C-alpha cells in the first residue's frame, strides 16, 4: 500500500508506476521499498492479544459483601476481565476472608 506524496490519497499500480486515485500524481515504483512493505501473506493469527489489567495481582480491596453462606466478610479483591467478543468487561471478586470467588451481577 502506498499513499500519494501530493495529496495523501491511496495509490494503485499501473505497470511500473504508482498512480494516485484522487489527483492522478504518478511516481515510479521502487522494488526495494515494495519488498519492505508488510503484507498479511505468510503471517499467522495468534488469536486475540493479551489484555493487561492493572487490577490483576492487586492487593487493593473494595467493600463488597461475600455471598458465601458461612462468611460475613464485606471486603474482596477484584479483577477486571474482558468478555469473549470484547463487548464489555466482567469484575471477578475474591473474598479476603474465605477465598470464595464470584462475579459481579
PDB file of N, CA and C in Angstrom:
ATOM      1  N   UNK A   1       0.843  -1.158   0.000  1.00  0.00           N
ATOM      2  CA  UNK A   1       0.000   0.000   0.000  1.00  0.00           C
ATOM      3  C   UNK A   1       0.897   1.232   0.000  1.00  0.00           C
ATOM      4  N   UNK A   2       0.560   2.181  -0.819  1.00  0.00           N
ATOM      5  CA  UNK A   2       1.348   3.409  -0.955  1.00  0.00           C
ATOM      6  C   UNK A   2       0.377   4.584  -0.966  1.00  0.00           C
ATOM      7  N   UNK A   3       0.813   5.694  -0.350  1.00  0.00           N
ATOM      8  CA  UNK A   3       0.000   6.899  -0.323  1.00  0.00           C
ATOM      9  C   UNK A   3       0.671   7.989  -1.151  1.00  0.00           C
ATOM     10  N   UNK A   4      -0.136   8.833  -1.736  1.00  0.00           N
ATOM     11  CA  UNK A   4       0.329   9.904  -2.608  1.00  0.00           C
ATOM     12  C   UNK A   4       1.103  10.951  -1.811  1.00  0.00           C
ATOM     13  N   UNK A   5       2.278  11.344  -2.327  1.00  0.00           N
ATOM     14  CA  UNK A   5       3.080  12.389  -1.687  1.00  0.00           C
ATOM     15  C   UNK A   5       2.439  13.766  -1.855  1.00  0.00           C
ATOM     16  N   UNK A   6       1.575  13.920  -2.829  1.00  0.00           N
ATOM     17  CA  UNK A   6       0.951  15.215  -3.112  1.00  0.00           C
ATOM     18  C   UNK A   6      -0.294  15.459  -2.254  1.00  0.00           C
ATOM     19  N   UNK A   7      -1.213  14.484  -2.220  1.00  0.00           N
ATOM     20  CA  UNK A   7      -2.495  14.715  -1.534  1.00  0.00           C
ATOM     21  C   UNK A   7      -2.776  13.735  -0.397  1.00  0.00           C
ATOM     22  N   UNK A   8      -1.974  12.664  -0.275  1.00  0.00           N
ATOM     23  CA  UNK A   8      -2.154  11.697   0.807  1.00  0.00           C
ATOM     24  C   UNK A   8      -3.151  10.596   0.524  1.00  0.00           C
ATOM     25  N   UNK A   9      -3.753  10.572  -0.649  1.00  0.00           N
ATOM     26  CA  UNK A   9      -4.721   9.527  -1.002  1.00  0.00           C
ATOM     27  C   UNK A   9      -4.012   8.209  -1.310  1.00  0.00           C
ATOM     28  N   UNK A  10      -4.765   7.142  -1.288  1.00  0.00           N
ATOM     29  CA  UNK A  10      -4.254   5.813  -1.613  1.00  0.00           C
ATOM     30  C   UNK A  10      -3.924   5.736  -3.099  1.00  0.00           C
ATOM     31  N   UNK A  11      -2.781   5.149  -3.432  1.00  0.00           N
ATOM     32  CA  UNK A  11      -2.393   4.992  -4.834  1.00  0.00           C
ATOM     33  C   UNK A  11      -2.556   3.541  -5.258  1.00  0.00           C
ATOM     34  N   UNK A  12      -2.549   3.315  -6.546  1.00  0.00           N
ATOM     35  CA  UNK A  12      -2.591   1.961  -7.095  1.00  0.00           C
ATOM     36  C   UNK A  12      -1.507   1.846  -8.161  1.00  0.00           C
ATOM     37  N   UNK A  13      -1.215   0.623  -8.537  1.00  0.00           N
ATOM     38  CA  UNK A  13      -0.147   0.421  -9.536  1.00  0.00           C
ATOM     39  C   UNK A  13      -0.727   0.309 -10.931  1.00  0.00           C
ATOM     40  N   UNK A  14       0.026   0.870 -11.858  1.00  0.00           N
ATOM     41  CA  UNK A  14      -0.253   0.712 -13.288  1.00  0.00           C
ATOM     42  C   UNK A  14       1.092   0.460 -13.941  1.00  0.00           C
ATOM     43  N   UNK A  15       1.410  -0.810 -14.156  1.00  0.00           N
ATOM     44  CA  UNK A  15       2.709  -1.169 -14.717  1.00  0.00           C
ATOM     45  C   UNK A  15       3.828  -0.850 -13.740  1.00  0.00           C
ATOM     46  N   UNK A  16       4.759   0.000 -14.138  1.00  0.00           N
ATOM     47  CA  UNK A  16       5.898   0.374 -13.301  1.00  0.00           C
ATOM     48  C   UNK A  16       5.677   1.701 -12.578  1.00  0.00           C
ATOM     49  N   UNK A  17       4.417   2.094 -12.408  1.00  0.00           N
ATOM     50  CA  UNK A  17       4.120   3.402 -11.828  1.00  0.00           C
ATOM     51  C   UNK A  17       3.049   3.290 -10.745  1.00  0.00           C
ATOM     52  N   UNK A  18       3.207   4.087  -9.665  1.00  0.00           N
ATOM     53  CA  UNK A  18       2.158   4.279  -8.663  1.00  0.00           C
ATOM     54  C   UNK A  18       1.329   5.465  -9.135  1.00  0.00           C
ATOM     55  N   UNK A  19       0.006   5.323  -9.181  1.00  0.00           N
ATOM     56  CA  UNK A  19      -0.877   6.388  -9.647  1.00  0.00           C
ATOM     57  C   UNK A  19      -1.883   6.711  -8.544  1.00  0.00           C
ATOM     58  N   UNK A  20      -2.006   8.015  -8.240  1.00  0.00           N
ATOM     59  CA  UNK A  20      -2.956   8.463  -7.211  1.00  0.00           C
ATOM     60  C   UNK A  20      -4.369   8.395  -7.761  1.00  0.00           C
ATOM     61  N   UNK A  21      -5.287   7.893  -6.958  1.00  0.00           N
ATOM     62  CA  UNK A  21      -6.685   7.794  -7.383  1.00  0.00           C
ATOM     63  C   UNK A  21      -7.385   9.155  -7.361  1.00  0.00           C
ATOM     64  N   UNK A  22      -6.868  10.101  -6.583  1.00  0.00           N
ATOM     65  CA  UNK A  22      -7.528  11.408  -6.467  1.00  0.00           C
ATOM     66  C   UNK A  22      -6.949  12.465  -7.396  1.00  0.00           C
ATOM     67  N   UNK A  23      -5.643  12.732  -7.266  1.00  0.00           N
ATOM     68  CA  UNK A  23      -5.043  13.824  -8.045  1.00  0.00           C
ATOM     69  C   UNK A  23      -4.270  13.338  -9.267  1.00  0.00           C
ATOM     70  N   UNK A  24      -4.189  12.020  -9.468  1.00  0.00           N
ATOM     71  CA  UNK A  24      -3.531  11.393 -10.614  1.00  0.00           C
ATOM     72  C   UNK A  24      -2.026  11.638 -10.672  1.00  0.00           C
ATOM     73  N   UNK A  25      -1.439  12.028  -9.526  1.00  0.00           N
ATOM     74  CA  UNK A  25       0.018  12.167  -9.442  1.00  0.00           C
ATOM     75  C   UNK A  25       0.641  10.792  -9.684  1.00  0.00           C
ATOM     76  N   UNK A  26       1.731  10.743 -10.432  1.00  0.00           N
ATOM     77  CA  UNK A  26       2.413   9.486 -10.742  1.00  0.00           C
ATOM     78  C   UNK A  26       3.801   9.481 -10.131  1.00  0.00           C
ATOM     79  N   UNK A  27       4.206   8.290  -9.706  1.00  0.00           N
ATOM     80  CA  UNK A  27       5.540   8.113  -9.133  1.00  0.00           C
ATOM     81  C   UNK A  27       6.051   6.740  -9.554  1.00  0.00           C
ATOM     82  N   UNK A  28       7.336   6.638  -9.935  1.00  0.00           N
ATOM     83  CA  UNK A  28       7.858   5.317 -10.346  1.00  0.00           C
ATOM     84  C   UNK A  28       7.880   4.350  -9.162  1.00  0.00           C
ATOM     85  N   UNK A  29       7.657   3.079  -9.478  1.00  0.00           N
ATOM     86  CA  UNK A  29       7.695   2.045  -8.436  1.00  0.00           C
ATOM     87  C   UNK A  29       9.142   1.755  -8.049  1.00  0.00           C
ATOM     88  N   UNK A  30       9.352   1.452  -6.759  1.00  0.00           N
ATOM     89  CA  UNK A  30      10.670   1.127  -6.222  1.00  0.00           C
ATOM     90  C   UNK A  30      10.596  -0.292  -5.650  1.00  0.00           C
ATOM     91  N   UNK A  31      11.233  -1.257  -6.323  1.00  0.00           N
ATOM     92  CA  UNK A  31      11.123  -2.662  -5.916  1.00  0.00           C
ATOM     93  C   UNK A  31      11.666  -2.904  -4.507  1.00  0.00           C
ATOM     94  N   UNK A  32      12.724  -2.191  -4.107  1.00  0.00           N
ATOM     95  CA  UNK A  32      13.280  -2.364  -2.751  1.00  0.00           C
ATOM     96  C   UNK A  32      12.303  -1.856  -1.696  1.00  0.00           C
ATOM     97  N   UNK A  33      11.678  -0.722  -1.939  1.00  0.00           N
ATOM     98  CA  UNK A  33      10.701  -0.174  -0.990  1.00  0.00           C
ATOM     99  C   UNK A  33       9.479  -1.087  -0.903  1.00  0.00           C
ATOM    100  N   UNK A  34       9.042  -1.626  -2.030  1.00  0.00           N
ATOM    101  CA  UNK A  34       7.885  -2.518  -2.041  1.00  0.00           C
ATOM    102  C   UNK A  34       8.182  -3.818  -1.307  1.00  0.00           C
ATOM    103  N   UNK A  35       9.412  -4.304  -1.401  1.00  0.00           N
ATOM    104  CA  UNK A  35       9.780  -5.540  -0.702  1.00  0.00           C
ATOM    105  C   UNK A  35       9.731  -5.350   0.812  1.00  0.00           C
ATOM    106  N   UNK A  36       9.945  -4.119   1.273  1.00  0.00           N
ATOM    107  CA  UNK A  36       9.924  -3.837   2.708  1.00  0.00           C
ATOM    108  C   UNK A  36       8.510  -3.629   3.255  1.00  0.00           C
ATOM    109  N   UNK A  37       7.524  -3.488   2.372  1.00  0.00           N
ATOM    110  CA  UNK A  37       6.144  -3.280   2.829  1.00  0.00           C
ATOM    111  C   UNK A  37       5.618  -4.547   3.482  1.00  0.00           C
ATOM    112  N   UNK A  38       4.903  -4.387   4.572  1.00  0.00           N
ATOM    113  CA  UNK A  38       4.324  -5.526   5.295  1.00  0.00           C
ATOM    114  C   UNK A  38       3.068  -6.006   4.578  1.00  0.00           C
ATOM    115  N   UNK A  39       2.937  -7.316   4.464  1.00  0.00           N
ATOM    116  CA  UNK A  39       1.728  -7.915   3.910  1.00  0.00           C
ATOM    117  C   UNK A  39       1.208  -8.953   4.879  1.00  0.00           C
ATOM    118  N   UNK A  40      -0.003  -9.399   4.665  1.00  0.00           N
ATOM    119  CA  UNK A  40      -0.570 -10.426   5.529  1.00  0.00           C
ATOM    120  C   UNK A  40      -0.215 -11.827   5.045  1.00  0.00           C
ATOM    121  N   UNK A  41       0.336 -11.937   3.851  1.00  0.00           N
ATOM    122  CA  UNK A  41       0.733 -13.252   3.340  1.00  0.00           C
ATOM    123  C   UNK A  41       1.821 -13.833   4.230  1.00  0.00           C
ATOM    124  N   UNK A  42       1.642 -15.034   4.685  1.00  0.00           N
ATOM    125  CA  UNK A  42       2.658 -15.695   5.495  1.00  0.00           C
ATOM    126  C   UNK A  42       2.608 -15.327   6.969  1.00  0.00           C
ATOM    127  N   UNK A  43       1.744 -14.395   7.357  1.00  0.00           N
ATOM    128  CA  UNK A  43       1.622 -14.062   8.780  1.00  0.00           C
ATOM    129  C   UNK A  43       0.666 -15.043   9.425  1.00  0.00           C
ATOM    130  N   UNK A  44       0.838 -15.247  10.717  1.00  0.00           N
ATOM    131  CA  UNK A  44      -0.067 -16.160  11.416  1.00  0.00           C
ATOM    132  C   UNK A  44      -0.920 -15.381  12.406  1.00  0.00           C
ATOM    133  N   UNK A  45      -2.103 -15.893  12.649  1.00  0.00           N
ATOM    134  CA  UNK A  45      -3.021 -15.272  13.587  1.00  0.00           C
ATOM    135  C   UNK A  45      -2.915 -16.024  14.901  1.00  0.00           C
ATOM    136  N   UNK A  46      -2.389 -15.346  15.919  1.00  0.00           N
ATOM    137  CA  UNK A  46      -2.249 -15.970  17.237  1.00  0.00           C
ATOM    138  C   UNK A  46      -3.458 -15.712  18.121  1.00  0.00           C
ATOM    139  N   UNK A  47      -4.554 -15.276  17.551  1.00  0.00           N
ATOM    140  CA  UNK A  47      -5.753 -15.005  18.328  1.00  0.00           C
ATOM    141  C   UNK A  47      -5.727 -13.605  18.899  1.00  0.00           C
ATOM    142  N   UNK A  48      -6.602 -13.380  19.854  1.00  0.00           N
ATOM    143  CA  UNK A  48      -6.710 -12.053  20.467  1.00  0.00           C
ATOM    144  C   UNK A  48      -5.475 -11.758  21.304  1.00  0.00           C
ATOM    145  N   UNK A  49      -5.052 -10.504  21.301  1.00  0.00           N
ATOM    146  CA  UNK A  49      -3.888 -10.144  22.113  1.00  0.00           C
ATOM    147  C   UNK A  49      -4.210 -10.212  23.596  1.00  0.00           C
ATOM    148  N   UNK A  50      -3.190 -10.416  24.409  1.00  0.00           N
ATOM    149  CA  UNK A  50      -3.361 -10.430  25.844  1.00  0.00           C
ATOM    150  C   UNK A  50      -3.640  -9.012  26.315  1.00  0.00           C
ATOM    151  N   UNK A  51      -4.641  -8.877  27.172  1.00  0.00           N
ATOM    152  CA  UNK A  51      -5.008  -7.566  27.677  1.00  0.00           C
ATOM    153  C   UNK A  51      -4.472  -7.417  29.087  1.00  0.00           C
ATOM    154  N   UNK A  52      -3.654  -6.407  29.299  1.00  0.00           N
ATOM    155  CA  UNK A  52      -3.110  -6.151  30.632  1.00  0.00           C
ATOM    156  C   UNK A  52      -4.178  -5.481  31.479  1.00  0.00           C
ATOM    157  N   UNK A  53      -4.283  -5.872  32.713  1.00  0.00           N
ATOM    158  CA  UNK A  53      -5.258  -5.307  33.628  1.00  0.00           C
ATOM    159  C   UNK A  53      -4.539  -4.851  34.876  1.00  0.00           C
ATOM    160  N   UNK A  54      -4.645  -3.596  35.194  1.00  0.00           N
ATOM    161  CA  UNK A  54      -3.951  -3.046  36.357  1.00  0.00           C
ATOM    162  C   UNK A  54      -4.477  -3.626  37.665  1.00  0.00           C
ATOM    163  N   UNK A  55      -5.690  -4.213  37.653  1.00  0.00           N
ATOM    164  CA  UNK A  55      -6.240  -4.758  38.890  1.00  0.00           C
ATOM    165  C   UNK A  55      -5.769  -6.185  39.157  1.00  0.00           C
ATOM    166  N   UNK A  56      -5.208  -6.874  38.158  1.00  0.00           N
ATOM    167  CA  UNK A  56      -4.753  -8.247  38.378  1.00  0.00           C
ATOM    168  C   UNK A  56      -3.557  -8.242  39.311  1.00  0.00           C
ATOM    169  N   UNK A  57      -3.594  -9.114  40.318  1.00  0.00           N
ATOM    170  CA  UNK A  57      -2.497  -9.211  41.273  1.00  0.00           C
ATOM    171  C   UNK A  57      -2.496  -8.061  42.265  1.00  0.00           C
ATOM    172  N   UNK A  58      -3.555  -7.275  42.268  1.00  0.00           N
ATOM    173  CA  UNK A  58      -3.634  -6.125  43.154  1.00  0.00           C
ATOM    174  C   UNK A  58      -3.938  -6.572  44.578  1.00  0.00           C
ATOM    175  N   UNK A  59      -3.387  -5.853  45.544  1.00  0.00           N
ATOM    176  CA  UNK A  59      -3.694  -6.141  46.951  1.00  0.00           C
ATOM    177  C   UNK A  59      -4.754  -5.174  47.451  1.00  0.00           C
ATOM    178  N   UNK A  60      -5.262  -4.332  46.576  1.00  0.00           N
ATOM    179  CA  UNK A  60      -6.302  -3.384  46.929  1.00  0.00           C
ATOM    180  C   UNK A  60      -7.627  -4.126  47.072  1.00  0.00           C
ATOM    181  N   UNK A  61      -8.425  -3.725  48.047  1.00  0.00           N
ATOM    182  CA  UNK A  61      -9.725  -4.360  48.257  1.00  0.00           C
ATOM    183  C   UNK A  61     -10.827  -3.328  48.098  1.00  0.00           C
ATOM    184  N   UNK A  62     -12.029  -3.836  47.892  1.00  0.00           N
ATOM    185  CA  UNK A  62     -13.215  -2.985  47.797  1.00  0.00           C
ATOM    186  C   UNK A  62     -14.256  -3.505  48.771  1.00  0.00           C
ATOM    187  N   UNK A  63     -15.189  -2.644  49.123  1.00  0.00           N
ATOM    188  CA  UNK A  63     -16.268  -3.084  50.007  1.00  0.00           C
ATOM    189  C   UNK A  63     -17.301  -3.805  49.165  1.00  0.00           C
ATOM    190  N   UNK A  64     -17.359  -5.103  49.337  1.00  0.00           N
ATOM    191  CA  UNK A  64     -18.263  -5.964  48.583  1.00  0.00           C
ATOM    192  C   UNK A  64     -18.578  -7.154  49.476  1.00  0.00           C
ATOM    193  N   UNK A  65     -19.831  -7.335  49.909  1.00  0.00           N
ATOM    194  CA  UNK A  65     -20.160  -8.441  50.813  1.00  0.00           C
ATOM    195  C   UNK A  65     -19.999  -9.808  50.141  1.00  0.00           C
ATOM    196  N   UNK A  66     -19.393 -10.730  50.865  1.00  0.00           N
ATOM    197  CA  UNK A  66     -19.192 -12.090  50.360  1.00  0.00           C
ATOM    198  C   UNK A  66     -20.527 -12.820  50.336  1.00  0.00           C
ATOM    199  N   UNK A  67     -20.887 -13.451  49.206  1.00  0.00           N
ATOM    200  CA  UNK A  67     -22.163 -14.167  49.118  1.00  0.00           C
ATOM    201  C   UNK A  67     -22.139 -15.567  49.741  1.00  0.00           C
ATOM    202  N   UNK A  68     -20.982 -16.030  50.206  1.00  0.00           N
ATOM    203  CA  UNK A  68     -20.914 -17.368  50.814  1.00  0.00           C
ATOM    204  C   UNK A  68     -21.747 -17.380  52.100  1.00  0.00           C
ATOM    205  N   UNK A  69     -22.505 -18.470  52.312  1.00  0.00           N
ATOM    206  CA  UNK A  69     -23.406 -18.575  53.466  1.00  0.00           C
ATOM    207  C   UNK A  69     -22.681 -18.512  54.808  1.00  0.00           C
ATOM    208  N   UNK A  70     -21.494 -19.102  54.875  1.00  0.00           N
ATOM    209  CA  UNK A  70     -20.779 -19.188  56.147  1.00  0.00           C
ATOM    210  C   UNK A  70     -19.732 -18.085  56.344  1.00  0.00           C
ATOM    211  N   UNK A  71     -19.824 -16.994  55.578  1.00  0.00           N
ATOM    212  CA  UNK A  71     -18.835 -15.910  55.678  1.00  0.00           C
ATOM    213  C   UNK A  71     -19.564 -14.577  55.822  1.00  0.00           C
ATOM    214  N   UNK A  72     -19.080 -13.733  56.708  1.00  0.00           N
ATOM    215  CA  UNK A  72     -19.703 -12.427  56.888  1.00  0.00           C
ATOM    216  C   UNK A  72     -18.761 -11.273  56.518  1.00  0.00           C
ATOM    217  N   UNK A  73     -17.752 -11.564  55.726  1.00  0.00           N
ATOM    218  CA  UNK A  73     -16.795 -10.548  55.301  1.00  0.00           C
ATOM    219  C   UNK A  73     -17.454  -9.562  54.332  1.00  0.00           C
ATOM    220  N   UNK A  74     -17.009  -8.316  54.381  1.00  0.00           N
ATOM    221  CA  UNK A  74     -17.517  -7.325  53.446  1.00  0.00           C
ATOM    222  C   UNK A  74     -16.391  -6.712  52.599  1.00  0.00           C
ATOM    223  N   UNK A  75     -15.234  -7.402  52.517  1.00  0.00           N
ATOM    224  CA  UNK A  75     -14.103  -6.933  51.717  1.00  0.00           C
ATOM    225  C   UNK A  75     -13.714  -8.010  50.707  1.00  0.00           C
ATOM    226  N   UNK A  76     -13.326  -7.565  49.500  1.00  0.00           N
ATOM    227  CA  UNK A  76     -12.930  -8.513  48.458  1.00  0.00           C
ATOM    228  C   UNK A  76     -11.884  -7.875  47.556  1.00  0.00           C
ATOM    229  N   UNK A  77     -10.993  -8.732  47.029  1.00  0.00           N
ATOM    230  CA  UNK A  77     -10.100  -8.327  45.955  1.00  0.00           C
ATOM    231  C   UNK A  77     -10.931  -8.415  44.684  1.00  0.00           C
ATOM    232  N   UNK A  78     -10.549  -7.675  43.646  1.00  0.00           N
ATOM    233  CA  UNK A  78     -11.273  -7.812  42.382  1.00  0.00           C
ATOM    234  C   UNK A  78     -10.319  -7.673  41.214  1.00  0.00           C
ATOM    235  N   UNK A  79     -10.738  -8.190  40.082  1.00  0.00           N
ATOM    236  CA  UNK A  79     -10.003  -8.025  38.829  1.00  0.00           C
ATOM    237  C   UNK A  79     -11.007  -7.875  37.705  1.00  0.00           C
ATOM    238  N   UNK A  80     -10.604  -7.138  36.681  1.00  0.00           N
ATOM    239  CA  UNK A  80     -11.450  -6.917  35.511  1.00  0.00           C
ATOM    240  C   UNK A  80     -10.967  -7.830  34.393  1.00  0.00           C
ATOM    241  N   UNK A  81     -11.890  -8.566  33.799  1.00  0.00           N
ATOM    242  CA  UNK A  81     -11.564  -9.458  32.687  1.00  0.00           C
ATOM    243  C   UNK A  81     -12.469  -9.135  31.509  1.00  0.00           C
ATOM    244  N   UNK A  82     -11.910  -9.096  30.285  1.00  0.00           N
ATOM    245  CA  UNK A  82     -12.753  -8.841  29.116  1.00  0.00           C
ATOM    246  C   UNK A  82     -13.637 -10.043  28.822  1.00  0.00           C
ATOM    247  N   UNK A  83     -14.863  -9.782  28.407  1.00  0.00           N
ATOM    248  CA  UNK A  83     -15.766 -10.847  27.984  1.00  0.00           C
ATOM    249  C   UNK A  83     -15.334 -11.305  26.597  1.00  0.00           C
ATOM    250  N   UNK A  84     -15.529 -12.573  26.258  1.00  0.00           N
ATOM    251  CA  UNK A  84     -15.231 -13.008  24.895  1.00  0.00           C
ATOM    252  C   UNK A  84     -16.027 -12.163  23.905  1.00  0.00           C
ATOM    253  N   UNK A  85     -15.383 -11.734  22.875  1.00  0.00           N
ATOM    254  CA  UNK A  85     -16.026 -10.872  21.892  1.00  0.00           C
ATOM    255  C   UNK A  85     -15.763  -9.404  22.149  1.00  0.00           C
ATOM    256  N   UNK A  86     -15.221  -9.098  23.327  1.00  0.00           N
ATOM    257  CA  UNK A  86     -14.820  -7.738  23.642  1.00  0.00           C
ATOM    258  C   UNK A  86     -15.951  -6.747  23.840  1.00  0.00           C
ATOM    259  N   UNK A  87     -17.192  -7.223  24.078  1.00  0.00           N
ATOM    260  CA  UNK A  87     -18.297  -6.283  24.194  1.00  0.00           C
ATOM    261  C   UNK A  87     -18.248  -5.473  25.483  1.00  0.00           C
ATOM    262  N   UNK A  88     -17.845  -6.088  26.591  1.00  0.00           N
ATOM    263  CA  UNK A  88     -17.695  -5.366  27.851  1.00  0.00           C
ATOM    264  C   UNK A  88     -16.850  -6.202  28.796  1.00  0.00           C
ATOM    265  N   UNK A  89     -16.593  -5.677  29.993  1.00  0.00           N
ATOM    266  CA  UNK A  89     -15.751  -6.380  30.950  1.00  0.00           C
ATOM    267  C   UNK A  89     -16.574  -6.916  32.110  1.00  0.00           C
ATOM    268  N   UNK A  90     -16.017  -7.915  32.796  1.00  0.00           N
ATOM    269  CA  UNK A  90     -16.653  -8.510  33.961  1.00  0.00           C
ATOM    270  C   UNK A  90     -15.724  -8.333  35.156  1.00  0.00           C
ATOM    271  N   UNK A  91     -16.287  -7.955  36.290  1.00  0.00           N
ATOM    272  CA  UNK A  91     -15.480  -7.862  37.513  1.00  0.00           C
ATOM    273  C   UNK A  91     -15.600  -9.179  38.271  1.00  0.00           C
ATOM    274  N   UNK A  92     -14.447  -9.780  38.572  1.00  0.00           N
ATOM    275  CA  UNK A  92     -14.396 -11.003  39.358  1.00  0.00           C
ATOM    276  C   UNK A  92     -13.889 -10.653  40.751  1.00  0.00           C
ATOM    277  N   UNK A  93     -14.595 -11.130  41.772  1.00  0.00           N
ATOM    278  CA  UNK A  93     -14.244 -10.850  43.158  1.00  0.00           C
ATOM    279  C   UNK A  93     -13.711 -12.091  43.837  1.00  0.00           C
ATOM    280  N   UNK A  94     -12.828 -11.902  44.824  1.00  0.00           N
ATOM    281  CA  UNK A  94     -12.328 -12.968  45.690  1.00  0.00           C
ATOM    282  C   UNK A  94     -12.399 -12.447  47.114  1.00  0.00           C
ATOM    283  N   UNK A  95     -13.113 -13.152  47.967  1.00  0.00           N
ATOM    284  CA  UNK A  95     -13.264 -12.741  49.358  1.00  0.00           C
ATOM    285  C   UNK A  95     -11.914 -12.767  50.069  1.00  0.00           C
ATOM    286  N   UNK A  96     -11.617 -11.715  50.851  1.00  0.00           N
ATOM    287  CA  UNK A  96     -10.341 -11.656  51.574  1.00  0.00           C
ATOM    288  C   UNK A  96     -10.318 -12.632  52.744  1.00  0.00           C
ATOM    289  N   UNK A  97     -11.488 -13.025  53.258  1.00  0.00           N
ATOM    290  CA  UNK A  97     -11.568 -13.926  54.420  1.00  0.00           C
ATOM    291  C   UNK A  97     -11.539 -15.409  54.023  1.00  0.00           C
ATOM    292  N   UNK A  98     -12.495 -15.806  53.173  1.00  0.00           N
ATOM    293  CA  UNK A  98     -12.648 -17.243  52.880  1.00  0.00           C
ATOM    294  C   UNK A  98     -12.144 -17.648  51.499  1.00  0.00           C
ATOM    295  N   UNK A  99     -11.813 -16.693  50.624  1.00  0.00           N
ATOM    296  CA  UNK A  99     -11.321 -17.032  49.298  1.00  0.00           C
ATOM    297  C   UNK A  99     -12.407 -17.363  48.291  1.00  0.00           C
ATOM    298  N   UNK A 100     -13.685 -17.247  48.688  1.00  0.00           N
ATOM    299  CA  UNK A 100     -14.799 -17.523  47.769  1.00  0.00           C
ATOM    300  C   UNK A 100     -14.697 -16.574  46.578  1.00  0.00           C
ATOM    301  N   UNK A 101     -14.984 -17.087  45.372  1.00  0.00           N
ATOM    302  CA  UNK A 101     -14.913 -16.287  44.154  1.00  0.00           C
ATOM    303  C   UNK A 101     -16.308 -16.149  43.559  1.00  0.00           C
ATOM    304  N   UNK A 102     -16.587 -14.952  43.025  1.00  0.00           N
ATOM    305  CA  UNK A 102     -17.835 -14.701  42.326  1.00  0.00           C
ATOM    306  C   UNK A 102     -17.665 -13.543  41.361  1.00  0.00           C
ATOM    307  N   UNK A 103     -18.622 -13.407  40.462  1.00  0.00           N
ATOM    308  CA  UNK A 103     -18.547 -12.308  39.504  1.00  0.00           C
ATOM    309  C   UNK A 103     -19.657 -11.307  39.786  1.00  0.00           C
ATOM    310  N   UNK A 104     -19.425 -10.094  39.330  1.00  0.00           N
ATOM    311  CA  UNK A 104     -20.394  -9.021  39.548  1.00  0.00           C
ATOM    312  C   UNK A 104     -21.692  -9.363  38.826  1.00  0.00           C
ATOM    313  N   UNK A 105     -22.804  -9.152  39.502  1.00  0.00           N
ATOM    314  CA  UNK A 105     -24.109  -9.460  38.875  1.00  0.00           C
ATOM    315  C   UNK A 105     -24.867  -8.195  38.585  1.00  0.00           C
TER     316      UNK A 105
END
